[in-house]
XYZ file of C-alpha atoms in Angstrom:
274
model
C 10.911 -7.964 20.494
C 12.289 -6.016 17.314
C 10.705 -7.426 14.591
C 12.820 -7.395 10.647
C 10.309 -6.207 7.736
C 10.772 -6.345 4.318
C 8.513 -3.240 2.256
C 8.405 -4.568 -1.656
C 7.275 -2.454 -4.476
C 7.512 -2.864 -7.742
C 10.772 -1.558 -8.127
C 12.397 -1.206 -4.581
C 12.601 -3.348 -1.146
C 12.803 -1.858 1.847
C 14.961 -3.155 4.748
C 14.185 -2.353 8.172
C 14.123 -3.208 11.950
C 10.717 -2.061 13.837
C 11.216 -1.549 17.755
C 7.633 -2.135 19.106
C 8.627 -0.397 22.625
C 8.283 3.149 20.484
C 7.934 2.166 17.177
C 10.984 3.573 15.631
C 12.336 2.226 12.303
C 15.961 1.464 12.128
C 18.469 0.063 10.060
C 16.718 1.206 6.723
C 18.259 0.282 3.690
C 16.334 0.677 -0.029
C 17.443 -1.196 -2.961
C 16.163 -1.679 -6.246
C 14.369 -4.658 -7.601
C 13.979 -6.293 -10.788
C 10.481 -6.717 -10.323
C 9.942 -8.208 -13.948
C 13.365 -10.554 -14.111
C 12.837 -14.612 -13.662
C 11.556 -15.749 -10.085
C 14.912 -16.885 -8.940
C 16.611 -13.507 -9.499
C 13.533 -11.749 -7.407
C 14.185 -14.223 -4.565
C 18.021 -13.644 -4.709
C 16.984 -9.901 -4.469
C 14.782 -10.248 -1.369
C 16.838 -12.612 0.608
C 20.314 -10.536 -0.434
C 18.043 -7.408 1.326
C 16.551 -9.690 3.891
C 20.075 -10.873 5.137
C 21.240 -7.141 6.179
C 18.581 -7.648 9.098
C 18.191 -9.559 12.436
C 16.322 -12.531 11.072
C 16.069 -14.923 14.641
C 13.029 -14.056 15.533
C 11.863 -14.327 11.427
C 10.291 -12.367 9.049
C 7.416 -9.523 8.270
C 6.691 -8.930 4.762
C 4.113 -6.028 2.940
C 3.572 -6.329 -0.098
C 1.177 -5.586 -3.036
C -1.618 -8.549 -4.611
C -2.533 -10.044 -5.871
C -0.917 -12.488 -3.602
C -2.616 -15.437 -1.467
C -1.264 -14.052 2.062
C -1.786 -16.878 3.716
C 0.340 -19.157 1.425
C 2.748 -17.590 0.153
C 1.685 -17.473 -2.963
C 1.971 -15.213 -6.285
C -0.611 -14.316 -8.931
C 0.840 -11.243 -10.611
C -0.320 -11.131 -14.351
C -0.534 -7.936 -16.321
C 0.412 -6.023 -12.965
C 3.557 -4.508 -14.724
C 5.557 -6.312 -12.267
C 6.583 -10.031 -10.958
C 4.907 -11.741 -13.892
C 7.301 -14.221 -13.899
C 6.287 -15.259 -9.798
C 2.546 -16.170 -11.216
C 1.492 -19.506 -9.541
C 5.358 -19.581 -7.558
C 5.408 -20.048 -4.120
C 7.344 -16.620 -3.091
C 7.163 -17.463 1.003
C 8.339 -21.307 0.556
C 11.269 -20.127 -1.137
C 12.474 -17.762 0.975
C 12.229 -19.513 3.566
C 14.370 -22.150 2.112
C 16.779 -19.179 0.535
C 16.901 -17.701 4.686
C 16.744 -20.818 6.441
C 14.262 -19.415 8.485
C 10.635 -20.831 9.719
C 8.765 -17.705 10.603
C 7.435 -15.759 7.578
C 4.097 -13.385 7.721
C 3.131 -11.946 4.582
C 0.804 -8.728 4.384
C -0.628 -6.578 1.884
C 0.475 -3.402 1.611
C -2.174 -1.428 1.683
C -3.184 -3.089 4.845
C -0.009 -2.719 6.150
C 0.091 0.749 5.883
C -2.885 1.501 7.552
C -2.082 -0.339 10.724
C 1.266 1.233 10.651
C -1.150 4.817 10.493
C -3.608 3.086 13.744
C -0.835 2.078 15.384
C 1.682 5.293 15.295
C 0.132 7.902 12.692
C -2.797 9.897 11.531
C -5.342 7.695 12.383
C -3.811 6.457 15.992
C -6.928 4.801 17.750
C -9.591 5.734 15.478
C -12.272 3.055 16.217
C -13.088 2.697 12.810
C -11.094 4.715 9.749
C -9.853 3.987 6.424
C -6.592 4.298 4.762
C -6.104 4.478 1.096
C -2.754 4.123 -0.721
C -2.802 5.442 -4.325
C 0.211 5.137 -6.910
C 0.035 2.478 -10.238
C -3.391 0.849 -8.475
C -5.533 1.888 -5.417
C -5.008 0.330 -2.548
C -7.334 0.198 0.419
C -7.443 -0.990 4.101
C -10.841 -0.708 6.589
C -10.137 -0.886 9.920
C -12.614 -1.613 13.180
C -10.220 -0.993 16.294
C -7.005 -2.326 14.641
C -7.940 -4.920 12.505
C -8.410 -5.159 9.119
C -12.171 -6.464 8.047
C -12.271 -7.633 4.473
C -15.984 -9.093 4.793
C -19.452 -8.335 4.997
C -21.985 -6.046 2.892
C -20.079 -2.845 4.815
C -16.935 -3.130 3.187
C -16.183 -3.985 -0.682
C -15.131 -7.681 -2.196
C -11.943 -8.019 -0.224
C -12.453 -4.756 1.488
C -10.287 -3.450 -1.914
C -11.993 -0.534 -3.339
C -10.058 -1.241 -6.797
C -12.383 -4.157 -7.640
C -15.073 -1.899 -8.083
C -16.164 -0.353 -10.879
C -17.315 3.676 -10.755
C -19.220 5.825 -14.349
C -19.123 1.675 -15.503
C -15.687 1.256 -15.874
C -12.491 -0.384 -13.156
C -12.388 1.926 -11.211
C -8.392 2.427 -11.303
C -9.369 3.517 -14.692
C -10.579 7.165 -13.079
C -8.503 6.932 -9.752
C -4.695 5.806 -10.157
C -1.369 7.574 -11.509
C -1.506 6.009 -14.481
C -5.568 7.537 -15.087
C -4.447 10.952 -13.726
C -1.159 10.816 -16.338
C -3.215 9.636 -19.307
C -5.915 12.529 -18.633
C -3.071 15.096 -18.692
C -2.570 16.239 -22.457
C 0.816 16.629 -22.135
C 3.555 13.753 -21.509
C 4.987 13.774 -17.856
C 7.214 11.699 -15.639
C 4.939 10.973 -12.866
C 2.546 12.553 -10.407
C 4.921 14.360 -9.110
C 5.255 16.357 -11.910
C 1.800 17.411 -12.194
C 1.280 18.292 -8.776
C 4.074 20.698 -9.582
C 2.831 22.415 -12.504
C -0.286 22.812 -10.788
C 0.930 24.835 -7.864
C 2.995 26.857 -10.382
C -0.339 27.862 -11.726
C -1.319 25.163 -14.570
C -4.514 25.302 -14.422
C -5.269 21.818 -16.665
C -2.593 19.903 -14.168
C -4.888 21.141 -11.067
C -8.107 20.315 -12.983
C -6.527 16.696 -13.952
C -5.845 16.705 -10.128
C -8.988 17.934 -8.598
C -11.182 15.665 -10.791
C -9.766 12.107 -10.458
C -9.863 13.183 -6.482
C -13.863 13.819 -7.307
C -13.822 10.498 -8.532
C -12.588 8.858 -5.338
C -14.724 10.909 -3.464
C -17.671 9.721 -5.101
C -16.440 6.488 -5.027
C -15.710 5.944 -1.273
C -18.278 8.312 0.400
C -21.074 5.217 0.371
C -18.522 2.747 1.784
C -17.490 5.402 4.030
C -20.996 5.894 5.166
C -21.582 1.528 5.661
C -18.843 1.133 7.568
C -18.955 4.155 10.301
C -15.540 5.613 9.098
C -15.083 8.569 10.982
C -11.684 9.470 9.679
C -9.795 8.550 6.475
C -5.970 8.754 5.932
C -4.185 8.972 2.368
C -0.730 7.336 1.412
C 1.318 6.134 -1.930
C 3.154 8.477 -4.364
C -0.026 10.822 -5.028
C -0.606 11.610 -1.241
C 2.305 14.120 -1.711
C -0.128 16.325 -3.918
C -2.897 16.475 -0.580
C -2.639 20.348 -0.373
C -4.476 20.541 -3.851
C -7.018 17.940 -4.099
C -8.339 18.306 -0.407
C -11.228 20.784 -1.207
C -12.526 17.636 -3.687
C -12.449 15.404 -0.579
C -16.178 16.238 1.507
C -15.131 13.999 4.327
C -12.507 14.043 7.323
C -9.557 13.226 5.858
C -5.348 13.450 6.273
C -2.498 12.773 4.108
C 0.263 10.299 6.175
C 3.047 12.513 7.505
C 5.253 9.224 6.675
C 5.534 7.408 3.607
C 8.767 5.789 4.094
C 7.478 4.113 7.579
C 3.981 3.738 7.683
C 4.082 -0.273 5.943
C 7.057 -1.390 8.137
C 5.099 -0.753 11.457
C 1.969 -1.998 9.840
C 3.889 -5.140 9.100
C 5.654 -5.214 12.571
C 2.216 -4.975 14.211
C 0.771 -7.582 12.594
C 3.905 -10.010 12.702
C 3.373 -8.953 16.606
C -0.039 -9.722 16.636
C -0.163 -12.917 14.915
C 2.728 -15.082 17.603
């Protein structure tokens, strides 16, 4: 069964239809999204994406939190994005807006490292990790498939971002928007400084090569608790792997997808969960 997917960020969706048989993504089609306008205009946004798909058999969606998965819920405040859904009921009105009864919500991090188990760089592993850094940190621990969220071998949520690391959020030493603020000089994105650092800046590959310290450091004893014998890296930054890998001490791989790796996660799941 080909299963529809929706990938929001906070400034895109992502259309697409997931065929399970070989896991091929079809039908892709990226708009923007007016992540901060009122909650009606957001939901006109999703369902006018939503509607370019297949929609009899429902509905995946990935997503970022902090969201209640289960409900449908929103409670985005001071995320920089979908303030205006706090406390709305996202999945009751899209259902309504789609006329459809079938809707599976997912975090995105989570998605995107089942999409990596189930067709990527971490196909099978018993028990890996996959991390997703861009405005946050996202993380996803995974024993044979499925995600684990509890337990004293994982963190609160199994979400890395609610710790704290040197006594501060950690986000505050591990994110895009740490990494831009440590760089003296005002850039874009990422992006940017992963480019001045291969054309020899040697401040951009410092900037680089430290916050990637930092998430060694922070990871390598939740690593260690939860048997993760390989770790895989998505999100804008994993596009500047080739020069923070010597900070990473543990087996580790950037996705070779970044455009896919959510909607299969999401397709799995949906699969899963009938």
């Amino acid at each position: 069964m080909d299963v529809a997917v929706l990938e929001i960020g906070g400034s895109h969706v992502t259309a697409a239809v997931v065929r399970p048989a070989t896991w091929d993504v079809t039908e892709v089609d990226r708009a923007k999204l007016e992540s901060q306008a009122a909650a009606e205009v957001v939901v006109g946004q999703l369902a006018e994406a939503a509607r370019k798909l297949p929609l009899a058999n429902g509905l995946a969606i990935a997503l970022p939190g902090p969201f209640d998965f289960g409900t449908g819920v929103a409670w985005y405040r001071g995320q920089g994005k979908f303030d205006q859904l706090y406390g709305f009921n996202l999945g009751a009105a899209l259902s309504a807006e789609l006329g459809i009864d079938r809707l599976l919500f997912m975090n995105d991090a989570e998605a995107f490292t089942v999409g990596e188990w189930t067709a990527g760089e971490v196909r099978g592993v018993e028990r890996c990790l996959g991390v997703t850094i861009g405005t946050g940190i996202g993380t996803a621990f995974l024993a044979d498939g499925r995600v684990v969220r509890e337990g004293d071998t994982v963190p609160p949520g199994g979400e890395l971002y609610k710790t704290t690391y040197a006594g501060k959020p950690l986000e505050d030493s591990i994110s895009a928007r740490a990494i831009l603020r440590a760089y003296p000089k005002q850039v874009p994105g990422v992006k940017e400084i992963a480019d001045l650092a291969r054309a020899g800046d040697t401040t951009a590959q410092e900037v680089l090569v430290t916050a990637f310290t930092h998430l060694s450091a922070a990871l390598t004893p939740w690593l260690e608790r939860f048997g993760v014998t390989h770790t895989v890296l998505g999100g804008s930054i994993s596009g500047a792997f080739d020069l923070v890998a010597p900070a990473l001490d543990f087996p580790v791989s950037a996705t070779a997808d970044t455009e896919h790796s959510a909607l299969i996660g999401a397709a799995a799941h949906y699969l899963r969960s009938e």
